């Protein structure tokens, strides 16, 4: 005899509180992702630096060179053989404030903000922010001024741009000064490497434009903290708030291919001064020795008690070495 069991066969339902917790977590994650995406691609911090009136530029006088690529902002002083100082990556012509008048005793000195730096205004909507683009920008600036040949100097990113220009246009560069320069195919610090990650990079740059953050960055780069004055911070900070410069920072970090410049170092014949701060926390001093090993026509100077921006951190010895190196640069 078969026994029929009419009791429903069911499994235990998932507890209501567990289903609610999972829905809450999914909603929270969705909101977080939406907030991150909005912060990276929708929100723009205020360009507070637009209201700043630079005492330094009022003193030395801004000039502009209009080209199809950009309206280049630069300052100029002196007379004699031309020397072009490329504004350090992430800052403006203020980065060479202690060198302009000193080098102008013997040279016509130009300090220029390349696209994405300082007060230069980008005009080419398709500008790529890679090595080809930055090299073309240096050439466009020189062509506009009618400067066929010049000595070039750069610090950090701008040292790498100067190097790339000298490698591709050796006939246009008489001497090359590399101050704590990029140009080696080696990773940066964790902070800089993080800018290569989409969303994270955009957010990190946008959130770093506050004056307190800039103060921390500047002091972290320099050994002689007393040189990071409020006046210098104001000058440093203002253009970092500009939308085009914010965008350029993460694009450059993603697109600059330093494998190209490192491969070409052994055939780079331009006389080069490799000038480095021994206490550089961004480009360790070991990289200066790597440049010295690979460049066939170089002088290496390591300055103790100086960080990543030696021209600001230790201006007196830097000025001495640059004056000596650029002498007879024709």
Short mmCIF file of C-alpha atoms in Angstrom, two decimals:
data_model
loop_
_atom_site.label_atom_id
_atom_site.label_comp_id
_atom_site.label_asym_id
_atom_site.label_seq_id
_atom_site.Cartn_x
_atom_site.Cartn_y
_atom_site.Cartn_z
CA UNK A 1 0.00 0.00 0.00
CA UNK A 2 1.45 3.30 -1.09
CA UNK A 3 1.37 6.15 1.40
CA UNK A 4 0.74 9.57 0.00
CA UNK A 5 2.41 12.44 1.83
CA UNK A 6 0.62 15.68 1.03
CA UNK A 7 2.98 17.88 3.09
CA UNK A 8 4.70 20.49 0.84
CA UNK A 9 8.35 19.79 0.13
CA UNK A 10 10.15 23.16 0.52
CA UNK A 11 13.64 24.29 1.35
CA UNK A 12 14.28 26.74 4.10
CA UNK A 13 13.89 30.25 2.73
CA UNK A 14 16.90 32.59 2.96
CA UNK A 15 16.49 34.67 6.10
CA UNK A 16 14.97 38.03 5.34
CA UNK A 17 17.72 39.89 7.13
CA UNK A 18 20.40 38.23 4.96
CA UNK A 19 18.63 39.11 1.70
CA UNK A 20 18.23 42.69 2.91
CA UNK A 21 21.89 42.96 3.84
CA UNK A 22 23.00 41.81 0.38
CA UNK A 23 20.67 44.24 -1.36
CA UNK A 24 21.99 47.04 0.84
CA UNK A 25 25.59 46.11 0.02
CA UNK A 26 24.89 45.98 -3.72
CA UNK A 27 23.21 49.38 -3.58
CA UNK A 28 26.08 50.86 -1.58
CA UNK A 29 28.64 49.51 -4.06
CA UNK A 30 26.64 50.88 -6.98
CA UNK A 31 26.52 54.28 -5.34
CA UNK A 32 30.25 54.18 -4.65
CA UNK A 33 31.06 53.29 -8.26
CA UNK A 34 28.75 56.03 -9.50
CA UNK A 35 30.38 58.56 -7.17
CA UNK A 36 33.87 57.55 -8.31
CA UNK A 37 32.92 57.79 -11.96
CA UNK A 38 31.28 61.15 -11.44
CA UNK A 39 34.33 62.41 -9.55
CA UNK A 40 36.67 61.19 -12.28
CA UNK A 41 34.71 62.25 -15.34
CA UNK A 42 31.95 64.63 -14.32
CA UNK A 43 33.15 66.82 -11.47
CA UNK A 44 35.73 69.54 -12.01
CA UNK A 45 37.33 71.37 -9.09
CA UNK A 46 37.11 75.15 -9.19
CA UNK A 47 39.99 76.87 -10.99
CA UNK A 48 40.76 78.93 -7.91
CA UNK A 49 44.19 79.85 -9.21
CA UNK A 50 42.65 81.98 -11.98
CA UNK A 51 42.14 84.76 -9.47
CA UNK A 52 45.80 84.75 -8.41
CA UNK A 53 47.93 87.65 -9.64
CA UNK A 54 51.54 86.54 -9.70
CA UNK A 55 53.99 88.99 -8.11
CA UNK A 56 56.82 87.15 -9.86
CA UNK A 57 55.29 87.55 -13.32
CA UNK A 58 54.49 91.18 -12.57
CA UNK A 59 58.19 91.64 -11.89
CA UNK A 60 59.73 89.74 -14.82
CA UNK A 61 56.95 90.24 -17.39
CA UNK A 62 54.95 87.53 -19.14
CA UNK A 63 55.28 87.06 -22.88
CA UNK A 64 53.29 84.90 -25.29
CA UNK A 65 54.15 83.07 -28.49
CA UNK A 66 51.10 82.16 -30.59
CA UNK A 67 51.47 78.97 -32.61
CA UNK A 68 48.96 76.44 -33.99
CA UNK A 69 49.81 74.14 -31.06
CA UNK A 70 49.49 76.58 -28.20
CA UNK A 71 49.78 80.10 -26.98
CA UNK A 72 53.07 79.57 -25.18
CA UNK A 73 53.66 81.54 -22.01
CA UNK A 74 57.30 82.44 -21.37
CA UNK A 75 59.62 84.93 -19.74
CA UNK A 76 62.81 86.30 -21.23
CA UNK A 77 65.89 88.10 -19.99
CA UNK A 78 69.44 88.96 -21.02
CA UNK A 79 71.32 88.84 -24.30
CA UNK A 80 73.82 86.51 -25.86
CA UNK A 81 73.68 82.88 -26.94
CA UNK A 82 70.21 81.40 -26.33
CA UNK A 83 69.39 79.17 -23.36
CA UNK A 84 65.92 77.67 -23.04
CA UNK A 85 64.75 76.42 -19.65
CA UNK A 86 61.67 74.21 -19.83
CA UNK A 87 59.35 74.69 -16.87
CA UNK A 88 59.50 71.64 -14.60
CA UNK A 89 56.62 69.24 -15.11
CA UNK A 90 53.62 70.18 -13.01
CA UNK A 91 54.67 73.76 -12.35
CA UNK A 92 55.43 76.95 -14.28
CA UNK A 93 58.21 79.38 -15.09
CA UNK A 94 58.53 79.96 -11.33
CA UNK A 95 60.53 76.72 -11.29
CA UNK A 96 63.57 78.60 -12.66
CA UNK A 97 63.14 81.86 -10.73
CA UNK A 98 66.63 81.68 -9.22
CA UNK A 99 68.35 80.99 -12.54
CA UNK A 100 66.74 83.52 -14.90
CA UNK A 101 68.70 86.64 -13.98
CA UNK A 102 71.93 84.79 -13.21
CA UNK A 103 72.11 83.06 -16.60
CA UNK A 104 70.91 86.24 -18.31
CA UNK A 105 74.26 87.87 -17.54
CA UNK A 106 75.74 85.90 -20.44
CA UNK A 107 72.81 84.58 -22.45
CA UNK A 108 69.38 85.32 -23.84
CA UNK A 109 67.35 83.17 -21.48
CA UNK A 110 63.85 81.92 -22.23
CA UNK A 111 61.81 80.07 -19.62
CA UNK A 112 58.76 78.48 -21.23
CA UNK A 113 55.68 76.61 -20.06
CA UNK A 114 55.02 73.72 -22.44
CA UNK A 115 51.41 72.57 -23.08
CA UNK A 116 49.73 71.41 -19.90
CA UNK A 117 52.10 73.42 -17.72
CA UNK A 118 51.88 76.82 -16.14
CA UNK A 119 50.08 79.55 -18.07
CA UNK A 120 50.39 78.18 -21.60
CA UNK A 121 47.02 77.86 -23.35
CA UNK A 122 46.58 74.77 -25.52
CA UNK A 123 45.04 75.43 -28.95
CA UNK A 124 45.40 72.04 -30.68
CA UNK A 125 42.42 69.94 -29.53
CA UNK A 126 44.19 66.78 -30.77
CA UNK A 127 47.43 67.39 -28.86
CA UNK A 128 48.45 63.91 -27.67
CA UNK A 129 50.55 64.63 -24.57
CA UNK A 130 53.11 62.01 -25.55
CA UNK A 131 56.80 62.38 -26.41
CA UNK A 132 56.13 63.19 -30.05
CA UNK A 133 53.75 65.96 -29.01
CA UNK A 134 56.05 67.47 -26.39
CA UNK A 135 59.01 67.42 -28.78
CA UNK A 136 56.91 69.13 -31.44
CA UNK A 137 55.92 71.78 -28.89
CA UNK A 138 59.56 72.63 -28.11
CA UNK A 139 60.26 72.96 -31.83
CA UNK A 140 57.19 75.12 -32.43
CA UNK A 141 58.23 77.49 -29.65
CA UNK A 142 61.78 77.80 -30.99
CA UNK A 143 60.56 78.31 -34.55
CA UNK A 144 58.19 81.09 -33.51
CA UNK A 145 61.03 82.93 -31.77
CA UNK A 146 63.41 82.32 -34.68
CA UNK A 147 65.82 80.41 -32.45
CA UNK A 148 67.62 77.91 -34.65
CA UNK A 149 69.92 76.52 -31.94
CA UNK A 150 69.92 76.76 -28.17
CA UNK A 151 71.16 75.15 -25.00
CA UNK A 152 68.31 73.30 -23.28
CA UNK A 153 67.66 72.51 -19.63
CA UNK A 154 64.86 70.68 -17.87
CA UNK A 155 63.99 69.34 -14.46
CA UNK A 156 61.97 66.18 -13.81
CA UNK A 157 59.53 65.64 -16.71
CA UNK A 158 60.89 68.64 -18.59
CA UNK A 159 64.37 67.14 -18.44
CA UNK A 160 62.99 64.13 -20.29
CA UNK A 161 61.31 66.38 -22.85
CA UNK A 162 64.57 68.28 -23.39
CA UNK A 163 66.41 64.99 -23.79
CA UNK A 164 63.90 63.69 -26.33
CA UNK A 165 64.16 66.92 -28.33
CA UNK A 166 67.97 66.74 -28.36
CA UNK A 167 67.87 63.12 -29.49
CA UNK A 168 65.52 63.87 -32.39
CA UNK A 169 66.98 67.26 -33.33
CA UNK A 170 70.67 67.14 -32.37
CA UNK A 171 71.49 69.97 -34.76
CA UNK A 172 69.28 72.33 -32.74
CA UNK A 173 70.68 71.70 -29.25
CA UNK A 174 74.15 72.94 -28.34
CA UNK A 175 74.16 71.68 -24.75
CA UNK A 176 71.75 69.75 -22.58
CA UNK A 177 71.31 70.08 -18.80
CA UNK A 178 69.32 67.31 -17.12
CA UNK A 179 68.31 68.09 -13.55
CA UNK A 180 66.82 65.06 -11.74
CA UNK A 181 65.33 64.19 -15.10
CA UNK A 182 63.01 61.51 -16.34
CA UNK A 183 64.08 59.65 -19.45
CA UNK A 184 64.87 56.18 -18.10
CA UNK A 185 62.49 53.27 -18.59
CA UNK A 186 61.95 52.76 -14.86
CA UNK A 187 58.82 52.97 -12.70
CA UNK A 188 58.00 56.09 -10.75
CA UNK A 189 56.87 56.33 -7.16
CA UNK A 190 53.62 54.65 -6.14
CA UNK A 191 51.87 58.02 -6.20
CA UNK A 192 52.88 58.72 -9.80
CA UNK A 193 52.29 55.15 -10.97
CA UNK A 194 48.74 55.34 -9.59
CA UNK A 195 47.95 58.10 -12.09
CA UNK A 196 48.16 55.52 -14.86
CA UNK A 197 45.05 53.77 -13.53
CA UNK A 198 41.80 55.10 -15.05
CA UNK A 199 39.42 56.74 -12.57
CA UNK A 200 42.04 56.65 -9.81
CA UNK A 201 44.39 58.88 -11.79
CA UNK A 202 41.74 61.44 -12.63
CA UNK A 203 40.52 61.61 -9.05
CA UNK A 204 44.01 61.76 -7.56
CA UNK A 205 45.04 64.74 -9.67
CA UNK A 206 41.79 66.62 -9.09
CA UNK A 207 42.03 66.10 -5.33
CA UNK A 208 45.66 67.27 -5.22
CA UNK A 209 45.03 70.88 -6.26
CA UNK A 210 44.43 72.24 -2.78
CA UNK A 211 47.11 74.52 -1.40
CA UNK A 212 47.77 72.27 1.61
CA UNK A 213 48.38 69.31 -0.72
CA UNK A 214 50.72 71.38 -2.89
CA UNK A 215 52.59 72.42 0.26
CA UNK A 216 53.09 68.78 1.17
CA UNK A 217 54.27 67.89 -2.35
CA UNK A 218 56.72 70.80 -2.46
CA UNK A 219 58.19 70.09 0.95
CA UNK A 220 58.45 66.41 0.10
CA UNK A 221 60.57 67.28 -2.94
CA UNK A 222 62.97 69.60 -1.14
CA UNK A 223 65.54 69.14 1.59
CA UNK A 224 65.74 72.81 2.53
CA UNK A 225 62.16 73.24 3.68
CA UNK A 226 62.67 76.93 4.53
CA UNK A 227 62.78 77.68 0.81
CA UNK A 228 59.16 76.58 0.48
CA UNK A 229 57.76 80.01 1.30
CA UNK A 230 54.12 81.06 1.10
CA UNK A 231 55.03 83.21 -1.90
CA UNK A 232 56.55 80.23 -3.71
CA UNK A 233 53.58 78.04 -2.81
CA UNK A 234 51.11 80.55 -4.24
CA UNK A 235 53.07 80.69 -7.50
CA UNK A 236 53.38 76.89 -7.63
CA UNK A 237 49.75 76.18 -6.74
CA UNK A 238 47.81 78.61 -8.96
CA UNK A 239 48.33 76.97 -12.40
CA UNK A 240 47.90 73.50 -10.90
CA UNK A 241 44.19 74.33 -10.52
CA UNK A 242 43.68 74.93 -14.26
CA UNK A 243 41.52 72.29 -15.93
CA UNK A 244 43.86 71.78 -18.91
CA UNK A 245 46.84 71.27 -16.60
CA UNK A 246 44.94 68.76 -14.44
CA UNK A 247 44.06 66.74 -17.52
CA UNK A 248 47.59 66.95 -18.89
CA UNK A 249 49.09 65.54 -15.68
CA UNK A 250 47.42 62.14 -15.83
CA UNK A 251 47.62 61.93 -19.63
CA UNK A 252 51.35 62.60 -19.62
CA UNK A 253 51.96 60.01 -16.92
CA UNK A 254 50.14 57.44 -19.06
CA UNK A 255 51.57 58.32 -22.46
CA UNK A 256 55.20 59.33 -22.02
CA UNK A 257 57.27 56.38 -23.26
CA UNK A 258 60.68 56.67 -21.66
CA UNK A 259 61.84 53.44 -23.29
CA UNK A 260 62.38 55.57 -26.41
CA UNK A 261 64.73 58.01 -24.70
CA UNK A 262 66.64 55.33 -22.80
CA UNK A 263 67.29 53.30 -25.95
CA UNK A 264 68.73 56.38 -27.66
CA UNK A 265 71.04 57.42 -24.79
CA UNK A 266 74.18 55.65 -26.12
CA UNK A 267 73.91 57.56 -29.42
CA UNK A 268 73.01 60.93 -27.86
CA UNK A 269 76.08 63.00 -28.72
CA UNK A 270 74.91 66.39 -27.34
CA UNK A 271 77.19 67.51 -24.47
CA UNK A 272 75.13 66.83 -21.34
CA UNK A 273 75.30 67.92 -17.73
CA UNK A 274 73.58 65.44 -15.41
CA UNK A 275 72.89 67.44 -12.26
CA UNK A 276 71.16 65.63 -9.39
CA UNK A 277 70.02 66.12 -5.83
CA UNK A 278 71.46 63.34 -3.68
CA UNK A 279 68.34 63.21 -1.50
CA UNK A 280 65.85 63.04 -4.39
CA UNK A 281 62.84 61.01 -3.21
CA UNK A 282 61.16 60.90 -6.64
CA UNK A 283 64.04 60.13 -9.00
CA UNK A 284 66.62 58.33 -6.82
CA UNK A 285 70.23 59.36 -7.27
CA UNK A 286 71.08 55.93 -8.67
CA UNK A 287 69.34 57.08 -11.83
CA UNK A 288 71.87 59.87 -12.27
CA UNK A 289 74.60 57.24 -12.41
CA UNK A 290 72.56 55.28 -14.94
CA UNK A 291 72.40 58.37 -17.18
CA UNK A 292 76.14 58.81 -16.75
CA UNK A 293 76.78 55.22 -17.79
CA UNK A 294 74.71 55.47 -20.96
CA UNK A 295 75.41 59.01 -22.21
CA UNK A 296 78.66 59.17 -24.20
CA UNK A 297 79.34 62.90 -23.67
CA UNK A 298 78.28 63.81 -20.14
CA UNK A 299 79.36 65.43 -16.90
CA UNK A 300 77.84 64.14 -13.67
CA UNK A 301 77.36 66.37 -10.61
CA UNK A 302 75.58 65.10 -7.48
CA UNK A 303 74.64 67.76 -4.92
CA UNK A 304 74.44 66.63 -1.31
CA UNK A 305 71.67 68.24 0.73
CA UNK A 306 69.37 68.72 -2.30
CA UNK A 307 66.17 67.03 -3.43
CA UNK A 308 64.17 66.58 -6.61
CA UNK A 309 64.10 70.27 -7.59
CA UNK A 310 67.71 71.31 -6.98
CA UNK A 311 67.37 74.61 -8.82
CA UNK A 312 64.90 75.70 -6.12
CA UNK A 313 66.38 73.69 -3.26
CA UNK A 314 70.07 74.58 -3.78
CA UNK A 315 70.15 77.49 -6.25
CA UNK A 316 73.69 78.71 -5.60
CA UNK A 317 75.59 75.53 -6.60
CA UNK A 318 73.12 74.86 -9.41
CA UNK A 319 73.69 78.35 -10.81
CA UNK A 320 77.45 77.88 -10.66
CA UNK A 321 77.35 74.58 -12.53
CA UNK A 322 74.90 75.84 -15.15
CA UNK A 323 76.91 79.01 -15.77
CA UNK A 324 80.07 76.98 -16.23
CA UNK A 325 78.41 74.40 -18.44
CA UNK A 326 76.60 76.88 -20.69
CA UNK A 327 79.69 79.05 -21.22
CA UNK A 328 80.64 79.04 -24.90
CA UNK A 329 77.46 77.12 -25.71
CA UNK A 330 77.45 78.31 -29.30
#
